[in-house]
CSV table of C-alpha atoms in Angstrom, one decimal:
chain,number,residue,atom,x,y,z
A,103,MET,CA,141.9,56.0,-57.0
A,104,ILE,CA,142.0,58.6,-54.8
A,105,GLN,CA,138.9,61.5,-54.6
A,106,ARG,CA,138.5,64.7,-51.7
A,107,ASN,CA,135.7,64.2,-48.7
A,108,ASN,CA,132.5,65.6,-50.7
A,109,SER,CA,130.1,65.2,-47.6
A,110,ASP,CA,128.6,68.5,-46.6
A,111,CYS,CA,129.6,67.2,-43.7
A,112,TYR,CA,132.9,67.6,-43.3
A,113,SER,CA,134.7,69.3,-41.0
A,114,ARG,CA,131.5,69.8,-39.1
A,115,PRO,CA,132.1,68.8,-35.1
A,116,LEU,CA,131.1,65.3,-33.9
A,117,LEU,CA,128.0,64.5,-32.0
A,118,PRO,CA,127.4,64.7,-28.5
A,119,VAL,CA,127.3,60.9,-28.7
A,120,ASP,CA,130.0,60.2,-31.1
A,121,ARG,CA,132.4,62.6,-27.7
A,122,GLN,CA,130.7,60.7,-25.6
A,123,MET,CA,131.5,57.0,-26.5
A,124,PHE,CA,134.7,57.8,-28.5
A,125,GLY,CA,136.8,60.4,-26.6
A,126,PRO,CA,139.8,60.6,-23.8
A,127,ASP,CA,136.0,59.0,-20.7
A,128,ALA,CA,135.4,57.0,-22.6
A,129,THR,CA,138.7,55.5,-24.1
A,130,ALA,CA,140.1,55.4,-20.1
A,131,LYS,CA,137.0,53.7,-19.5
A,132,ALA,CA,137.9,50.7,-22.2
A,133,LEU,CA,141.7,50.7,-21.2
A,134,GLU,CA,140.6,49.7,-17.5
A,135,MET,CA,138.5,47.1,-18.4
A,136,LEU,CA,140.3,45.5,-20.9
A,137,ARG,CA,143.7,45.6,-18.6
A,138,LEU,CA,142.0,42.9,-16.1
A,139,HIS,CA,142.8,40.7,-19.1
A,140,PRO,CA,145.4,38.7,-17.7
A,141,SER,CA,146.8,38.8,-21.2
A,142,TYR,CA,146.0,42.6,-21.8
A,143,ARG,CA,149.8,44.5,-22.7
A,144,ALA,CA,150.3,47.6,-25.0
A,145,THR,CA,150.9,46.1,-28.8
A,146,PRO,CA,153.9,47.2,-30.7
A,147,LEU,CA,154.2,51.5,-32.1
A,148,ARG,CA,157.3,49.8,-34.5
A,149,GLU,CA,159.3,53.4,-36.6
A,150,LEU,CA,160.2,52.3,-40.3
A,151,HIS,CA,162.7,54.4,-41.1
A,152,GLY,CA,164.4,53.4,-44.0
A,153,LEU,CA,160.4,53.8,-45.2
A,154,ALA,CA,159.6,56.9,-44.2
A,155,ALA,CA,163.0,58.0,-46.3
A,156,SER,CA,162.1,56.1,-49.6
A,157,VAL,CA,158.9,58.2,-49.7
A,158,GLY,CA,160.3,61.5,-49.3
A,159,ILE,CA,158.7,62.3,-45.5
A,160,GLN,CA,159.7,62.8,-41.7
A,161,SER,CA,158.1,59.7,-40.0
A,162,VAL,CA,155.7,56.5,-40.3
A,163,HIS,CA,155.1,54.6,-37.5
A,164,ILE,CA,152.8,51.4,-37.4
A,165,LYS,CA,150.8,49.9,-34.8
A,166,ASP,CA,151.1,46.3,-34.9
A,167,GLU,CA,148.1,44.4,-34.0
A,168,SER,CA,149.5,40.9,-34.9
A,169,GLY,CA,150.3,40.0,-31.0
A,170,ARG,CA,146.8,41.2,-29.9
A,171,PHE,CA,146.0,38.8,-27.3
A,172,GLY,CA,147.0,35.8,-29.0
A,173,LEU,CA,144.5,36.7,-31.6
A,174,GLY,CA,146.3,38.2,-34.2
A,175,SER,CA,144.2,41.4,-34.8
A,176,PHE,CA,142.5,44.3,-33.7
A,177,LYS,CA,139.4,43.7,-33.7
A,178,SER,CA,140.0,41.3,-30.5
A,179,LEU,CA,139.6,44.9,-28.9
A,180,GLY,CA,135.8,45.2,-30.0
A,181,GLY,CA,133.9,42.3,-30.1
A,182,ALA,CA,135.0,40.9,-26.8
A,183,TYR,CA,134.7,44.3,-25.5
A,184,ALA,CA,131.4,44.8,-26.1
A,185,VAL,CA,130.5,41.0,-25.4
A,186,VAL,CA,131.4,41.8,-21.4
A,187,CYS,CA,129.8,45.0,-21.3
A,188,LEU,CA,126.4,43.3,-22.3
A,189,ALA,CA,127.5,40.4,-19.7
A,190,LEU,CA,128.2,42.6,-16.8
A,191,GLU,CA,124.5,44.4,-17.7
A,192,GLU,CA,123.1,41.6,-18.3
A,193,ALA,CA,124.3,40.7,-14.3
A,194,SER,CA,123.5,44.1,-12.8
A,195,ARG,CA,119.6,43.7,-14.3
A,196,VAL,CA,119.2,40.6,-12.7
A,197,LEU,CA,121.1,41.2,-9.2
A,198,GLY,CA,119.5,44.4,-9.5
A,199,ARG,CA,123.6,45.8,-8.4
A,200,VAL,CA,126.2,47.2,-10.7
A,201,VAL,CA,128.1,44.4,-11.3
A,202,ASN,CA,132.1,45.2,-12.4
A,203,ALA,CA,134.5,43.3,-14.7
A,204,SER,CA,136.5,42.5,-11.8
A,205,GLU,CA,133.8,39.7,-10.6
A,206,LEU,CA,133.6,38.3,-14.1
A,207,LEU,CA,134.3,34.8,-12.3
A,208,ASP,CA,131.5,35.1,-9.0
A,209,PRO,CA,129.4,31.9,-9.2
A,210,ASP,CA,126.5,34.3,-8.6
A,211,VAL,CA,127.6,36.3,-11.9
A,212,ARG,CA,128.1,33.5,-14.1
A,213,THR,CA,124.8,31.8,-13.0
A,214,VAL,CA,123.2,34.8,-14.8
A,215,VAL,CA,125.4,35.1,-17.6
A,216,ARG,CA,125.9,31.5,-18.7
A,217,ASN,CA,122.2,32.1,-19.9
A,218,LEU,CA,122.8,34.4,-22.5
A,219,ASN,CA,123.4,34.2,-25.7
A,220,VAL,CA,125.3,36.4,-28.3
A,221,GLY,CA,125.9,36.0,-31.8
A,222,CYS,CA,127.2,37.9,-35.2
A,223,ALA,CA,128.2,37.4,-38.4
A,224,THR,CA,131.7,37.7,-39.4
A,225,ASP,CA,134.9,37.5,-41.9
A,226,GLY,CA,137.0,35.9,-39.6
A,227,ASN,CA,138.8,37.6,-37.1
A,228,HIS,CA,135.4,40.0,-35.2
A,229,GLY,CA,133.4,36.4,-34.6
A,230,ARG,CA,136.5,35.1,-33.2
A,231,SER,CA,136.6,38.0,-31.0
A,232,VAL,CA,133.2,37.5,-30.2
A,233,ALA,CA,133.9,34.5,-29.0
A,234,ALA,CA,137.0,35.0,-27.0
A,235,GLY,CA,134.7,37.3,-25.5
A,236,ALA,CA,131.8,35.2,-24.7
A,237,ASN,CA,134.1,32.3,-22.9
A,238,LEU,CA,135.7,35.0,-20.8
A,239,ALA,CA,132.0,36.2,-19.5
A,240,GLY,CA,130.5,33.1,-19.4
A,241,CYS,CA,128.2,32.6,-22.6
A,242,ARG,CA,127.5,31.1,-25.6
A,243,ALA,CA,129.0,32.7,-28.7
A,244,ASN,CA,126.1,31.6,-32.1
A,245,ILE,CA,129.4,33.2,-35.2
A,246,PHE,CA,127.3,33.1,-38.3
A,247,VAL,CA,130.6,32.3,-41.3
A,248,HIS,CA,129.6,32.9,-44.9
A,249,GLU,CA,131.4,30.6,-47.6
A,250,GLY,CA,134.2,32.6,-48.0
A,251,VAL,CA,136.4,32.5,-44.8
A,252,SER,CA,139.1,29.7,-44.6
A,253,PRO,CA,138.4,26.4,-42.6
A,254,GLU,CA,141.5,28.0,-40.8
A,255,ARG,CA,139.8,31.2,-39.6
A,256,ILE,CA,136.5,28.8,-38.8
A,257,ALA,CA,138.8,26.2,-36.9
A,258,ALA,CA,140.1,29.4,-34.8
A,259,ILE,CA,136.7,30.8,-33.8
A,260,ALA,CA,135.0,27.1,-32.8
A,261,ARG,CA,138.5,26.6,-30.8
A,262,PHE,CA,136.7,29.6,-28.2
A,263,GLY,CA,133.6,27.1,-28.0
A,264,ALA,CA,131.4,28.8,-30.5
A,265,ASN,CA,128.2,27.5,-32.5
A,266,VAL,CA,129.9,28.1,-36.0
A,267,VAL,CA,127.0,28.8,-38.9
A,268,GLU,CA,127.7,28.3,-42.2
A,269,VAL,CA,126.0,30.1,-44.8
A,270,ALA,CA,126.2,30.2,-48.2
A,271,GLY,CA,126.8,33.0,-50.4
A,272,ASN,CA,129.1,36.6,-49.1
A,273,TYR,CA,129.2,38.3,-46.0
A,274,ASP,CA,126.2,40.1,-46.5
A,275,ASP,CA,125.0,36.9,-46.7
A,276,ALA,CA,126.1,35.9,-43.2
A,277,VAL,CA,124.6,39.4,-41.9
A,278,ALA,CA,121.4,38.4,-43.1
A,279,GLU,CA,121.0,35.2,-41.6
A,280,ALA,CA,122.8,36.2,-38.3
A,281,GLU,CA,120.6,38.8,-38.2
A,282,ARG,CA,117.1,36.3,-38.8
A,283,VAL,CA,118.3,33.5,-36.2
A,284,CYS,CA,119.1,35.9,-33.9
A,285,HIS,CA,115.9,37.7,-33.1
A,286,ALA,CA,114.3,34.3,-33.9
A,287,ASN,CA,115.5,32.4,-30.6
A,288,GLY,CA,116.1,36.2,-28.3
A,289,TRP,CA,120.0,36.0,-28.8
A,290,ILE,CA,121.4,39.7,-29.1
A,291,ILE,CA,123.2,40.4,-32.0
A,292,VAL,CA,127.2,41.9,-31.5
A,293,SER,CA,127.9,43.6,-35.0
A,294,ASP,CA,130.4,45.8,-36.1
A,295,THR,CA,128.3,46.8,-38.5
A,296,SER,CA,125.5,49.3,-37.8
A,297,TRP,CA,121.5,50.1,-39.3
A,298,PRO,CA,118.6,52.4,-38.5
A,299,GLY,CA,118.1,51.0,-34.9
A,300,TYR,CA,120.7,49.4,-33.8
A,301,GLU,CA,124.0,51.4,-33.0
A,302,ARG,CA,124.2,50.8,-29.2
A,303,ILE,CA,126.4,47.7,-29.7
A,304,PRO,CA,128.8,48.7,-32.6
A,305,ARG,CA,129.2,52.0,-30.4
A,306,LEU,CA,130.7,49.7,-27.9
A,307,VAL,CA,132.4,47.3,-30.0
A,308,MET,CA,134.1,50.5,-32.0
A,309,GLN,CA,135.3,51.6,-28.3
A,310,GLY,CA,137.4,49.3,-27.7
A,311,TYR,CA,139.7,49.9,-30.2
A,312,THR,CA,140.3,53.0,-28.8
A,313,VAL,CA,142.5,51.7,-26.6
A,314,MET,CA,145.0,51.7,-29.5
A,315,VAL,CA,144.9,55.1,-29.8
A,316,SER,CA,146.0,55.9,-26.0
A,317,GLU,CA,148.9,53.5,-26.1
A,318,ILE,CA,149.6,54.9,-29.4
A,319,LEU,CA,149.5,59.1,-28.3
A,320,ALA,CA,151.4,57.3,-24.8
A,321,GLU,CA,154.4,56.4,-26.5
A,322,LEU,CA,154.4,59.5,-29.5
A,323,GLU,CA,156.3,62.6,-29.2
A,324,ARG,CA,154.5,64.5,-31.5
A,325,PRO,CA,151.0,63.2,-33.1
A,326,PRO,CA,151.0,62.3,-36.7
A,327,THR,CA,150.0,64.9,-39.4
A,328,HIS,CA,148.5,62.1,-41.7
A,329,VAL,CA,147.0,58.6,-40.8
A,330,PHE,CA,146.3,56.4,-43.5
A,331,LEU,CA,142.8,53.8,-42.3
A,332,GLN,CA,141.6,50.8,-44.0
A,333,ALA,CA,138.3,50.0,-44.3
A,334,GLY,CA,135.2,47.6,-44.7
A,335,VAL,CA,132.3,48.9,-43.1
A,336,GLY,CA,134.4,51.5,-41.8
A,337,GLY,CA,134.2,50.6,-37.8
A,338,PHE,CA,138.1,50.4,-37.0
A,339,ALA,CA,138.7,53.8,-39.6
A,340,ALA,CA,136.1,55.7,-37.6
A,341,ALA,CA,136.6,54.9,-34.6
A,342,MET,CA,140.5,56.0,-35.1
A,343,ALA,CA,139.5,59.3,-36.6
A,344,ALA,CA,137.3,60.1,-33.7
A,345,SER,CA,139.0,59.1,-31.3
A,346,LEU,CA,142.3,61.0,-32.3
A,347,THR,CA,140.2,63.7,-33.2
A,348,LEU,CA,139.0,63.9,-30.0
A,349,ASP,CA,142.2,63.4,-28.6
A,350,ILE,CA,144.3,65.7,-29.5
A,351,GLY,CA,142.3,68.9,-30.9
A,352,PRO,CA,142.7,70.9,-33.4
A,353,ALA,CA,145.4,69.8,-34.7
A,354,ARG,CA,144.2,66.6,-35.9
A,355,PRO,CA,145.7,64.5,-38.6
A,356,LYS,CA,144.5,63.6,-41.8
A,357,PHE,CA,142.4,61.0,-42.4
A,358,ILE,CA,143.2,58.7,-45.4
A,359,ILE,CA,140.3,55.8,-46.4
A,360,VAL,CA,142.0,52.9,-47.7
A,361,GLU,CA,139.9,50.5,-49.7
A,362,PRO,CA,140.3,47.6,-51.7
A,363,ASP,CA,139.3,48.4,-55.3
A,364,ARG,CA,137.0,45.1,-56.0
A,365,ALA,CA,135.1,46.3,-52.5
A,366,ALA,CA,135.0,49.9,-52.2
A,367,CYS,CA,131.8,50.8,-50.7
A,368,LEU,CA,132.7,54.1,-48.5
A,369,PHE,CA,134.6,55.3,-51.7
A,370,ALA,CA,131.4,55.2,-53.7
A,371,SER,CA,129.5,57.0,-51.3
A,372,ASN,CA,131.8,59.6,-51.3
A,373,LYS,CA,130.8,59.4,-54.4
A,374,VAL,CA,127.2,60.3,-54.1
A,375,ASP,CA,127.8,62.3,-50.5
A,376,ALA,CA,125.0,59.1,-48.7
A,377,PRO,CA,125.5,55.4,-48.3
A,378,VAL,CA,125.1,53.1,-50.9
A,379,LYS,CA,125.1,49.1,-51.3
A,380,ILE,CA,127.7,47.9,-54.6
A,381,ALA,CA,127.8,44.9,-56.0
A,382,PRO,CA,129.6,42.4,-55.3
A,383,VAL,CA,132.7,41.3,-58.2
A,384,GLU,CA,135.2,39.1,-57.6
A,385,PRO,CA,136.5,38.4,-54.3
A,386,THR,CA,139.4,40.7,-53.4
A,387,VAL,CA,142.8,38.7,-51.5
A,388,MET,CA,142.0,41.3,-48.8
A,389,ALA,CA,138.8,39.3,-47.4
A,390,MET,CA,138.8,41.7,-44.1
A,391,LEU,CA,138.5,44.5,-46.0
A,392,GLU,CA,135.4,42.4,-48.7
A,393,CYS,CA,132.3,44.0,-47.3
A,394,TYR,CA,129.6,46.3,-49.7
A,395,GLU,CA,127.9,48.2,-47.7
A,396,PRO,CA,129.1,51.1,-45.1
A,397,SER,CA,128.1,50.9,-41.6
A,398,MET,CA,125.6,53.6,-41.1
A,399,LEU,CA,126.4,54.6,-37.6
A,400,ALA,CA,130.9,55.2,-39.7
A,401,TRP,CA,129.6,56.3,-42.4
A,402,GLY,CA,128.4,59.6,-40.5
A,403,ILE,CA,131.5,60.0,-38.9
A,404,LEU,CA,134.0,59.5,-41.5
A,405,SER,CA,131.7,62.3,-43.7
A,406,ARG,CA,132.6,64.7,-40.9
A,407,LEU,CA,136.1,63.8,-40.6
A,408,ALA,CA,137.8,62.2,-43.8
A,409,ASP,CA,139.7,64.1,-45.4
A,410,VAL,CA,140.7,61.7,-48.6
A,411,TYR,CA,139.6,58.3,-50.3
A,412,MET,CA,141.4,55.8,-51.9
A,413,THR,CA,141.6,52.7,-53.8
A,414,VAL,CA,144.5,50.0,-53.3
A,415,CYS,CA,144.5,47.0,-55.3
A,416,ASP,CA,145.5,43.3,-54.3
A,417,ALA,CA,148.6,43.3,-55.8
A,418,ASP,CA,149.5,46.5,-53.8
A,419,ALA,CA,148.5,45.0,-50.5
A,420,ILE,CA,150.0,42.2,-51.2
A,421,ALA,CA,153.3,43.5,-51.7
A,422,ALA,CA,152.9,46.0,-48.6
A,423,MET,CA,152.9,42.4,-47.2
A,424,GLN,CA,155.8,41.5,-48.1
A,425,GLN,CA,157.5,45.0,-47.4
A,426,LEU,CA,156.1,44.8,-43.9
A,427,ALA,CA,157.8,40.8,-43.7
A,428,ALA,CA,161.8,42.4,-44.9
A,429,ALA,CA,160.8,45.9,-43.4
A,430,GLU,CA,164.5,47.7,-42.5
A,431,ASN,CA,166.6,45.0,-43.2
A,432,GLY,CA,163.9,42.9,-39.9
A,433,THR,CA,165.0,45.1,-37.3
A,434,SER,CA,161.0,46.3,-37.5
A,435,ARG,CA,159.8,43.5,-39.3
A,436,VAL,CA,156.5,43.1,-39.4
A,437,ILE,CA,153.5,40.6,-39.7
A,438,ALA,CA,151.0,41.7,-41.8
A,439,GLY,CA,147.9,39.5,-43.5
A,440,GLU,CA,146.2,40.6,-46.0
A,441,SER,CA,144.2,43.1,-45.1
A,442,GLY,CA,147.0,43.9,-42.6
A,443,GLY,CA,148.9,46.4,-44.8
A,444,ALA,CA,146.6,47.9,-46.7
A,445,GLY,CA,147.3,51.3,-45.4
A,446,LEU,CA,150.7,50.5,-45.8
A,447,ALA,CA,149.3,49.9,-49.7
A,448,GLY,CA,147.5,53.4,-49.4
A,449,LEU,CA,150.9,55.8,-48.1
A,450,LEU,CA,152.6,53.7,-51.7
A,451,ALA,CA,150.7,54.4,-53.8
A,452,ALA,CA,149.7,58.1,-52.4
A,453,ALA,CA,153.2,58.7,-52.2
A,454,ALA,CA,154.0,57.8,-56.6
A,455,ASP,CA,151.1,60.3,-57.6
A,456,PRO,CA,152.3,63.8,-57.8
A,457,HIS,CA,148.7,64.3,-57.4
A,458,GLY,CA,148.7,61.6,-55.0
A,459,ARG,CA,150.9,63.5,-52.8
A,460,GLU,CA,149.3,67.0,-53.2
A,461,LEU,CA,145.8,66.1,-53.0
A,462,ILE,CA,147.1,64.7,-49.2
A,463,GLY,CA,149.6,67.2,-48.3
A,464,LEU,CA,152.6,64.4,-48.1
A,465,ASP,CA,156.2,66.2,-47.5
A,466,SER,CA,159.3,66.7,-45.3
A,467,HIS,CA,157.6,67.2,-42.6
A,468,SER,CA,154.7,64.6,-43.0
A,469,ARG,CA,153.9,62.2,-39.6
A,470,VAL,CA,152.4,59.4,-41.1
A,471,LEU,CA,150.8,56.8,-38.8
A,472,LEU,CA,149.9,53.2,-40.5
A,473,PHE,CA,147.7,50.0,-38.7
A,474,ASN,CA,148.6,46.4,-39.1
A,475,THR,CA,145.2,45.8,-38.1
A,476,GLU,CA,145.6,41.8,-38.6
A,477,GLY,CA,148.7,39.5,-39.1
A,478,ALA,CA,149.0,35.8,-40.6
A,479,THR,CA,145.7,35.0,-38.6
A,480,ASP,CA,145.4,32.1,-41.5
A,481,PRO,CA,149.6,30.9,-42.4
A,482,THR,CA,148.7,29.0,-45.2
A,483,ILE,CA,147.1,31.7,-47.0
A,484,TYR,CA,149.6,34.4,-46.6
A,485,LYS,CA,152.2,31.6,-47.0
A,486,ASN,CA,150.7,31.1,-50.7
A,487,LEU,CA,149.7,35.2,-51.3
A,488,THR,CA,153.9,36.3,-50.3
A,489,GLY,CA,155.8,33.0,-50.2
A,490,ILE,CA,157.4,33.3,-47.0
A,491,ASP,CA,156.0,31.1,-44.6
A,492,PRO,CA,154.7,32.9,-41.2
A,493,GLY,CA,156.5,30.4,-38.6
A,494,VAL,CA,159.8,31.9,-39.8
A,495,LEU,CA,159.5,35.5,-39.1
A,496,VAL,CA,159.9,36.2,-35.5
A,497,PRO,CA,159.0,40.5,-35.4
A,498,ALA,CA,161.8,42.4,-33.7
């Protein structure tokens, strides 16, 4: 299913706070801080020549986040960045001076930060990032997981020393429980979704994501004309759309938002031009995108910037995983998790539909940008879905 942006806000300017948080200066700040991480390096931007030719467009590039910081997901940029920012703010407040990221190992700073508690709900990747950020900063992380989060993903979070709390129900139930417990204990909620009165920390999370835009534009000779962005609550998609718009300017690309057909809260919100919560149905294999209510912050941005909303089915996502694993006869192979290939699934579905091609404006001059937002963060699930053992795949 595919539809144009129905919002009255469409094509209106971004808010001043969005320019402050996602513009080039903010991206430079996030990049400067993340470069202090000992394992920082720009992730690959892979060109898929054969795929572009097969769908009749000029080029396809995919930003491959499967190796980011060894955590397997773009979310390692956001949650960890926000936690470090909060830890530095707390140390600055207590010590009465500005504390920089280079001082994280200072004994006085560690003494202050070790008393800080952060918490969040997660499908897996965001919680892993928050736990990693807390481990780096020296504070405590409390991660709330719902019953659909696999044991492998829970173990990956626990390896960073986080307190993992298992919650009955779905992601929204974990969000509610995290909010209740964090408020009761005075812990700081580090969520990648926002609600009325809670926007500043999700903005920090999203600001961390903008590092990808800086890396991409440094490599591309010409900016993309189309960007397919998979979405759960919409934080990643909104951060990419805002940052690319503010960097590129009036010639900014078209943004196509791709969601699972079983959890398409942004698609449903666009229909009525207002954020709505949808009822849960059968779970989707795109577990990291299985969200039923948009982030208020993300919706405010996407209602201004998204050009098209579309949905893909589970079979499309699995086919995209398999195609990326075999891309270009192995020369540009990409190991994409269940949600990682959703953007490609959207491109293939749109390109195969004459109405979709026309609506999106795909033609022989189109330069498409995709994101592999996660690798095989659960190797067992990856093998079960694709029939491929990710351990034998080595990206080119």
